[in-house]
Coordinates of N, CA and C in Angstrom, one line a residue:
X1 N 23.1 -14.0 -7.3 CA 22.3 -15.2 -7.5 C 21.9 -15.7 -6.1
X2 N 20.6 -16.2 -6.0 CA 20.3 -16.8 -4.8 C 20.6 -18.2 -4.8
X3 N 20.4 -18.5 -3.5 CA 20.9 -20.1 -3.4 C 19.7 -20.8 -3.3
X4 N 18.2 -20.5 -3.9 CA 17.2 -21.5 -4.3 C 17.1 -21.5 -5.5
X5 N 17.0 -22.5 -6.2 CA 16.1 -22.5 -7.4 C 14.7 -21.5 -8.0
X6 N 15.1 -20.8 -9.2 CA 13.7 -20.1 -9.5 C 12.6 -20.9 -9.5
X7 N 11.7 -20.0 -8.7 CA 9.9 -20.0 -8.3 C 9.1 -19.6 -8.9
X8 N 8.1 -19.4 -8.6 CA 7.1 -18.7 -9.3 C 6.8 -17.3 -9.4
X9 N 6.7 -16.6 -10.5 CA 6.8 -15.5 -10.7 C 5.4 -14.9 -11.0
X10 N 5.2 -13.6 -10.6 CA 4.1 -12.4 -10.2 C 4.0 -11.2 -11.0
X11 N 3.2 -11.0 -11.6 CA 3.1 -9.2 -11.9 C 1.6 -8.9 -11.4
X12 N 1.8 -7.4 -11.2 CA 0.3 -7.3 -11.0 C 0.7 -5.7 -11.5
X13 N -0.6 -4.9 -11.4 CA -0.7 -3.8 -11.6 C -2.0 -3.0 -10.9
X14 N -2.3 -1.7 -10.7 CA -3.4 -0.8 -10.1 C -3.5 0.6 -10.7
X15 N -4.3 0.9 -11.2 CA -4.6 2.2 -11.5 C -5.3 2.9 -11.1
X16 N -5.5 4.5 -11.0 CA -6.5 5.4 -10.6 C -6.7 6.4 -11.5
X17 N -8.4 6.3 -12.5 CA -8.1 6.9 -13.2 C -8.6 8.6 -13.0
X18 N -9.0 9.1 -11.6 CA -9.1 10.1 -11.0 C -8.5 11.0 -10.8
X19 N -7.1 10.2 -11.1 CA -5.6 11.2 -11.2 C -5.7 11.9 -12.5
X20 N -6.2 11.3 -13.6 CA -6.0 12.3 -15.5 C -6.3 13.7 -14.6
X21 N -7.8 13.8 -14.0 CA -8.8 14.7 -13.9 C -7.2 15.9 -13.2
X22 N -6.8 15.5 -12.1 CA -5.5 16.6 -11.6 C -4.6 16.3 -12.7
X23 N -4.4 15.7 -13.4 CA -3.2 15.8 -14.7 C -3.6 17.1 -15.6
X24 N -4.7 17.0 -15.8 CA -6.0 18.3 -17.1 C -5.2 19.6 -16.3
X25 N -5.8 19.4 -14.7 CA -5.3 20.8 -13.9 C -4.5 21.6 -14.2
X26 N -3.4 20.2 -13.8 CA -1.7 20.6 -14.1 C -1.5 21.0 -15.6
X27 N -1.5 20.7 -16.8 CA -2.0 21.0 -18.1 C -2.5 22.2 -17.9
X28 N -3.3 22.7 -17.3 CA -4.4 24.0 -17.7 C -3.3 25.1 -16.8
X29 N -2.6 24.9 -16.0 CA -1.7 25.8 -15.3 C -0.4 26.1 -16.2
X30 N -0.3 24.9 -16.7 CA 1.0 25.1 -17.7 C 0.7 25.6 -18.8
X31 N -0.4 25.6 -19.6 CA -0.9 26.5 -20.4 C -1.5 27.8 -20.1
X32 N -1.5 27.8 -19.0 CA -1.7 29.1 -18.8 C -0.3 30.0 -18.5
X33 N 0.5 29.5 -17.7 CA 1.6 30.3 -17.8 C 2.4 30.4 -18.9
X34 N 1.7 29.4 -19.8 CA 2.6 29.8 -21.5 C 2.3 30.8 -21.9
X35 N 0.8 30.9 -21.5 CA -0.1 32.2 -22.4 C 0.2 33.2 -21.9
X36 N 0.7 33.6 -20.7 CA 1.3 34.5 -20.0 C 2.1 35.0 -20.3
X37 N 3.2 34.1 -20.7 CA 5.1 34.3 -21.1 C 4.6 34.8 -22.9
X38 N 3.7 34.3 -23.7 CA 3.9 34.4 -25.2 C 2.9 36.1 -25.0
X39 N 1.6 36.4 -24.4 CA 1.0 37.3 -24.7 C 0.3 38.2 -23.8
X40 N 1.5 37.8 -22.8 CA 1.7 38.3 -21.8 C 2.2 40.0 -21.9
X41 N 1.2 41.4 -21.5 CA 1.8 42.3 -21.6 C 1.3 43.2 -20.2
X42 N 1.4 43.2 -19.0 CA 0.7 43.5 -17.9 C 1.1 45.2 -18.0
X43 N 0.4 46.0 -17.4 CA 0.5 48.0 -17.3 C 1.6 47.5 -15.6
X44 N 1.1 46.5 -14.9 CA 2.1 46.4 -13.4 C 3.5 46.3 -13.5
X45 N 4.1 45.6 -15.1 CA 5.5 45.6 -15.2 C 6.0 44.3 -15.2
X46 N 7.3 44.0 -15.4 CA 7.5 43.1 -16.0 C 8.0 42.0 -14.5
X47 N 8.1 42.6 -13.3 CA 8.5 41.3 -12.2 C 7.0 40.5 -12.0
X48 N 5.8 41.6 -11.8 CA 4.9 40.8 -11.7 C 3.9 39.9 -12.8
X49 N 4.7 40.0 -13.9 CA 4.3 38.9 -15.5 C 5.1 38.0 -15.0
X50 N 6.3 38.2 -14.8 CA 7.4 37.4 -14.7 C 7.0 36.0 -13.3
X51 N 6.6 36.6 -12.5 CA 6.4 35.9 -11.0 C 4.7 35.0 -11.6
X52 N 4.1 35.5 -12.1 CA 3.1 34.8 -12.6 C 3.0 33.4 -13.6
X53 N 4.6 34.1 -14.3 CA 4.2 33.0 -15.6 C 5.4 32.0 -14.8
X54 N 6.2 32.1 -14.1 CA 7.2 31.0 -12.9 C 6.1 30.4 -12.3
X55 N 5.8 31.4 -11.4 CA 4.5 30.4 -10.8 C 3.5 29.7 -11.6
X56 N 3.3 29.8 -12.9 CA 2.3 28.9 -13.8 C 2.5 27.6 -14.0
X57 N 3.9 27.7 -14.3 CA 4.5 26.8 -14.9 C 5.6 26.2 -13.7
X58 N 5.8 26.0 -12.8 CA 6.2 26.0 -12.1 C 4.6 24.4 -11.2
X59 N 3.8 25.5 -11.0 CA 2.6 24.8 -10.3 C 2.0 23.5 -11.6
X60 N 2.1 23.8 -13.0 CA 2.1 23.0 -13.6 C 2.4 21.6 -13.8
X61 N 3.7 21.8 -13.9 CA 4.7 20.8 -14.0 C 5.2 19.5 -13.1
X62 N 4.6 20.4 -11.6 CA 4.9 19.7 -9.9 C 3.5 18.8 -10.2
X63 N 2.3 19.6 -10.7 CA 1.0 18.7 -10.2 C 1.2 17.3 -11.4
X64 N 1.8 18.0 -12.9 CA 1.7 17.0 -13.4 C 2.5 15.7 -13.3
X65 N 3.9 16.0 -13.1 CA 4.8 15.2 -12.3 C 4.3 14.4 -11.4
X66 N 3.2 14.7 -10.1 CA 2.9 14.5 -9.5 C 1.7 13.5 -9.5
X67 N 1.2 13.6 -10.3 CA -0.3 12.8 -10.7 C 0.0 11.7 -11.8
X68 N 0.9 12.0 -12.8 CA 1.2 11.2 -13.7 C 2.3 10.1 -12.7
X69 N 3.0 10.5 -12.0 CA 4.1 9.6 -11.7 C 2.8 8.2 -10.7
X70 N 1.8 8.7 -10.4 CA 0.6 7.8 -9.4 C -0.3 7.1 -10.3
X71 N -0.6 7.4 -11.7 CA -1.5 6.8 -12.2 C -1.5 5.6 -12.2
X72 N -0.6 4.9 -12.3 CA -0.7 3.4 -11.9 C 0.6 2.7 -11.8
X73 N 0.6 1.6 -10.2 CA 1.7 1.0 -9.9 C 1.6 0.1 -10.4
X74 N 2.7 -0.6 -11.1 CA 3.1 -2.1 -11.5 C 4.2 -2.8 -10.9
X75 N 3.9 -3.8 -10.4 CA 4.8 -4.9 -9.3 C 5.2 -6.2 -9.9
X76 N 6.2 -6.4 -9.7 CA 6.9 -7.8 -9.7 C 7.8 -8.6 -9.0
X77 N 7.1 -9.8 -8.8 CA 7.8 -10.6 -8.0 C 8.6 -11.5 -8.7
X78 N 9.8 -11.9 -8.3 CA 10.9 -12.8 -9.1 C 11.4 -13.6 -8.0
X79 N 12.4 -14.4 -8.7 CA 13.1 -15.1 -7.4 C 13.7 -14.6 -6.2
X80 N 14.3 -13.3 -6.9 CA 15.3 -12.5 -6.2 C 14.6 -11.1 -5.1
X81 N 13.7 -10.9 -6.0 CA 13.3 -9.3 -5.7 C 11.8 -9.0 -5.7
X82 N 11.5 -8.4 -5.0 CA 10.0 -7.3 -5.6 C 10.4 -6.3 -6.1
X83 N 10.2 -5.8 -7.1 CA 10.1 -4.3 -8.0 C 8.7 -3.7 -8.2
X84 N 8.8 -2.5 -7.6 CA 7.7 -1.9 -7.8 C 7.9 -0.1 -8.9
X85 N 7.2 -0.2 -9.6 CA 7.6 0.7 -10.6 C 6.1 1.6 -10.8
X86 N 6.2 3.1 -10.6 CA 5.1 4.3 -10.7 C 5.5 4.8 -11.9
X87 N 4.1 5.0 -12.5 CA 3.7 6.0 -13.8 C 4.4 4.9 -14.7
X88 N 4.2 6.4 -16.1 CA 4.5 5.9 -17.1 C 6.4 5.5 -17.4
X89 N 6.7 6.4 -16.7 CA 8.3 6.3 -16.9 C 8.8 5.5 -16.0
X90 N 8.5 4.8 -15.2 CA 8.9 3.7 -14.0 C 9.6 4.5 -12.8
X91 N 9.3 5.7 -12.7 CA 9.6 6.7 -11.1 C 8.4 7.2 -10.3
X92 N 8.7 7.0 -9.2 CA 10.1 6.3 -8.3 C 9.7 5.2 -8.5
X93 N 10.7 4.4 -8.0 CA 11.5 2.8 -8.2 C 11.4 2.4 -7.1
X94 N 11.1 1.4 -6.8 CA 11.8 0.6 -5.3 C 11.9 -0.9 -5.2
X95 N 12.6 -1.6 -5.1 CA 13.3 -3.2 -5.7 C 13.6 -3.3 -4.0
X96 N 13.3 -4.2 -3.4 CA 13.1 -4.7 -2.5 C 13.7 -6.0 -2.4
X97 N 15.0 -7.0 -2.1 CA 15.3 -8.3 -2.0 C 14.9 -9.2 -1.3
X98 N 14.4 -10.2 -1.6 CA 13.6 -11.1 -1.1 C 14.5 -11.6 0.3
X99 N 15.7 -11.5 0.4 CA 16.2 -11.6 1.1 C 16.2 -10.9 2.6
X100 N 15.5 -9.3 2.1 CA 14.9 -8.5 2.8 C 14.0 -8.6 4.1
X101 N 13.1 -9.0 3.1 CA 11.5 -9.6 3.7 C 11.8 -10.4 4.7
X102 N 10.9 -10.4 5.9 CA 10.8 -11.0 6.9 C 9.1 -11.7 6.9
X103 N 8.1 -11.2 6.2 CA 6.9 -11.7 6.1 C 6.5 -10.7 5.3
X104 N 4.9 -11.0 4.3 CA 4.3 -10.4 3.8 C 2.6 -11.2 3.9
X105 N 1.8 -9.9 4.3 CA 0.7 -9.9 4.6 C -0.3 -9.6 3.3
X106 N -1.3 -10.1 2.9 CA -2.3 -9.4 2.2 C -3.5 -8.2 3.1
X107 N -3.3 -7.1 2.8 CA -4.4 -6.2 3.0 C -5.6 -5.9 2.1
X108 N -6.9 -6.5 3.2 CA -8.1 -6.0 2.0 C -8.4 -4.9 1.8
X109 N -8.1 -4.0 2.2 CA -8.9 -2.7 2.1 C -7.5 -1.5 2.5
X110 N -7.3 -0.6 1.7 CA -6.6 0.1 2.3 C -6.7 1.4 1.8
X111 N -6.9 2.5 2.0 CA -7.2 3.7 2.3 C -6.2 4.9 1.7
X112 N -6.5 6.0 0.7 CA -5.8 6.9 0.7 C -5.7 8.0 2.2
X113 N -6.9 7.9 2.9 CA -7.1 8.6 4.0 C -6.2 8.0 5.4
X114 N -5.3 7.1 5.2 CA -5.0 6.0 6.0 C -3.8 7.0 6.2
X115 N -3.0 7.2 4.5 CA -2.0 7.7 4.4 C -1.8 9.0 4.3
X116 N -2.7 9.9 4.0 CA -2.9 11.0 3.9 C -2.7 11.7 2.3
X117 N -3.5 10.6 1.7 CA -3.0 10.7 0.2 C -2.8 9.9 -0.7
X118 N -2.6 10.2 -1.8 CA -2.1 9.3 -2.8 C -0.4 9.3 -3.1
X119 N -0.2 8.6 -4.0 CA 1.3 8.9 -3.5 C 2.5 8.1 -2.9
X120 N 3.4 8.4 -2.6 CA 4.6 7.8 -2.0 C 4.6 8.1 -0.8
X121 N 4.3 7.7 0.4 CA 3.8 8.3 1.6 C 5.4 7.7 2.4
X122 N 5.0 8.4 3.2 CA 6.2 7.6 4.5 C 5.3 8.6 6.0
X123 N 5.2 7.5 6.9 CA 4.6 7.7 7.6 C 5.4 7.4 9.3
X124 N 6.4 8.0 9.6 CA 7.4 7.4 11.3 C 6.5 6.0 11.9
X125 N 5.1 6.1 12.3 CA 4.3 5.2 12.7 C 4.1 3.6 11.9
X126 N 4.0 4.3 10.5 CA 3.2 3.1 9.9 C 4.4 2.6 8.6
X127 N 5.5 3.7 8.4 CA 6.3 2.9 7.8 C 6.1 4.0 6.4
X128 N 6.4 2.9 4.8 CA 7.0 3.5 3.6 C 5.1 3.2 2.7
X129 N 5.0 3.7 2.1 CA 3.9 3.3 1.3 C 3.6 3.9 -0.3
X130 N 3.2 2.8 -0.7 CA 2.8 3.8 -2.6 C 1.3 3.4 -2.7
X131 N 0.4 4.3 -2.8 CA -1.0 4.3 -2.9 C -1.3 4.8 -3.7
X132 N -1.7 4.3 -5.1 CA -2.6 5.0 -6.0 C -4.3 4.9 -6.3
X133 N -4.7 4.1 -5.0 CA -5.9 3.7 -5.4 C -6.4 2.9 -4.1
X134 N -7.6 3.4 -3.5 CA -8.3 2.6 -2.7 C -8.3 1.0 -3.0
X135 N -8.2 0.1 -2.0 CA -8.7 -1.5 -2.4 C -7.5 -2.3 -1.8
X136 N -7.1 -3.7 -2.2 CA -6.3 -4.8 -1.9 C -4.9 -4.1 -2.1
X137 N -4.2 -4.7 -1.0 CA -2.8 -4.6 -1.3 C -1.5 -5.3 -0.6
X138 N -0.8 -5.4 -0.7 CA 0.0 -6.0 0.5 C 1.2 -5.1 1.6
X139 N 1.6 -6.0 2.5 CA 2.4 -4.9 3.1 C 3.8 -5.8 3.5
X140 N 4.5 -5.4 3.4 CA 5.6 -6.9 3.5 C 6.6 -5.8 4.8
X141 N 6.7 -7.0 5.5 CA 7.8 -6.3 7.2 C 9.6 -6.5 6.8
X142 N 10.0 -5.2 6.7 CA 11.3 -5.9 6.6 C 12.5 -6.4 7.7
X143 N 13.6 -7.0 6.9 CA 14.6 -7.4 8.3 C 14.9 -6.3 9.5
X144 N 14.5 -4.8 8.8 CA 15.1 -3.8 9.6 C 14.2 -3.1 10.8
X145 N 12.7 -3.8 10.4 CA 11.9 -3.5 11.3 C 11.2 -2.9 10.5
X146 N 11.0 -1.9 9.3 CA 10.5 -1.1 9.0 C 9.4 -2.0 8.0
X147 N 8.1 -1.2 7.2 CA 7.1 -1.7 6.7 C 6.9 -1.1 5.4
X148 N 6.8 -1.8 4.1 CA 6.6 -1.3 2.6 C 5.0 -1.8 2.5
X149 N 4.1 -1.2 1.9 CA 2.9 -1.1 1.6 C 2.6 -0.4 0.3
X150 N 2.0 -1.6 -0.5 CA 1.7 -0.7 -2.2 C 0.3 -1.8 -2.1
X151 N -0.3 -0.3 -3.1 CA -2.2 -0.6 -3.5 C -1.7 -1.5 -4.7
X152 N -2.2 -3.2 -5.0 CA -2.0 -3.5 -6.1 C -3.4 -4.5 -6.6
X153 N -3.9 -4.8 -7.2 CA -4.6 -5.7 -8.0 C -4.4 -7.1 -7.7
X154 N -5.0 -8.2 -7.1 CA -4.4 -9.7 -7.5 C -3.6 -9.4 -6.1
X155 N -3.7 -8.8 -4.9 CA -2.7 -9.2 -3.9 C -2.5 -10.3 -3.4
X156 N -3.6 -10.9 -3.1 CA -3.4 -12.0 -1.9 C -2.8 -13.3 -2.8
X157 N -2.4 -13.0 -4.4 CA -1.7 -14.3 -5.2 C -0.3 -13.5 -4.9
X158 N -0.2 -12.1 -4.8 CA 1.2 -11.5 -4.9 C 1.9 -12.1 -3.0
X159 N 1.1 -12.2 -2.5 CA 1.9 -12.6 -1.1 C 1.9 -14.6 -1.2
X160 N 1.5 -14.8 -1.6 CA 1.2 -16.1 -2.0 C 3.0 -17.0 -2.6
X161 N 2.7 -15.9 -4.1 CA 4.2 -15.8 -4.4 C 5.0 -15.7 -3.5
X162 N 5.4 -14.5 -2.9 CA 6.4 -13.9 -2.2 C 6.5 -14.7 -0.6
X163 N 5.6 -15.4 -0.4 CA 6.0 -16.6 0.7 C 6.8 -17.8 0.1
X164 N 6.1 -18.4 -1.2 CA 6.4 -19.6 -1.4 C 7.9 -19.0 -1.7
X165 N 8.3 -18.0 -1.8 CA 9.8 -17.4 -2.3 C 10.4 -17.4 -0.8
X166 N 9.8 -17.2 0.4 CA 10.3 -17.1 1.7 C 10.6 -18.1 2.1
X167 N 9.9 -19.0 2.0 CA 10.3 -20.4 2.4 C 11.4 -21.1 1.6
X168 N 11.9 -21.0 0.3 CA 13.0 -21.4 -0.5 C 14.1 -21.0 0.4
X169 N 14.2 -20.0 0.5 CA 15.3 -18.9 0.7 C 15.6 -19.4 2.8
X170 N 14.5 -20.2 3.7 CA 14.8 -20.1 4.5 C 15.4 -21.6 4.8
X171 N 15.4 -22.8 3.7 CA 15.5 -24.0 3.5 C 17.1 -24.0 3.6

């Protein structure tokens, strides 16, 4: 429990729906290495069916993992914490304590090409980041020196929040 009184509370969310299109991919690789394993009868032998329908499904499963866990971040701010939660199943996870934070910035514009991606980046330079989408987002500094950055919707109300929460906590 903190030692301010509860504040005002935040959600936002960001989606990219560019990601389904690499989801279909990943689907079409894992259907294909099914068709492989079920009717699958190659004259080369059974290591190189075998190495084909691994690799199908294998390449399948990483891209769809991969694309579905980015389709869209959802954030919330509380008294206590930021929680930021990817995809449909809420992974990766990252809960952040407000106690943490040292400042939080609104960013207008921020870049997959910034980070080299979409995704869960971490960058030595620039710090930790979750990007699923070009546009607004914030970046909050923490006590340890290091920097969290996620693409979200509604930022500049999400740092808004998460000050009027900084200043409680510094009273």
């Amino acid at each position: 429990m903190t030692g301010h009184p509860p504040g005002p509370f935040w959600t936002g969310r960001a989606s990219n729906r560019a990601q389904w299109l690499l989801a279909a991919a990943g689907a079409a690789c894992l259907a294909l290495g099914i068709e492989l394993a079920v009717a699958g009868s190659w004259t080369a032998g059974i290591i190189p069916l075998l190495m084909a329908v691994i690799g199908c499904l294998t390449a399948g499963l990483l891209i769809l993992y991969g694309t579905l866990s980015f389709v869209h971040v959802a954030v919330t701010v509380d008294a206590e914490a930021l929680d930021v939660r990817c995809g449909h199943i809420g992974l990766p996870r990252r809960k952040i304590r407000l106690a943490q934070i040292t400042s939080a910035e609104y960013l207008p514009r921020i870049t997959p090409q910034q980070w080299g991606g979409w995704g869960h980046r971490w960058r030595p330079e620039k710090g930790t980041a979750i990007i699923v989408r070009r546009g607004e987002g914030l970046e909050l500094r923490l006590d340890d020196g290091k920097r969290f950055i996620v693409t979200v919707d509604d930022a500049e109300n999400a740092v808004r929040v998460i000050r009027t929460h900084l200043r409680a906590l510094a009273r």
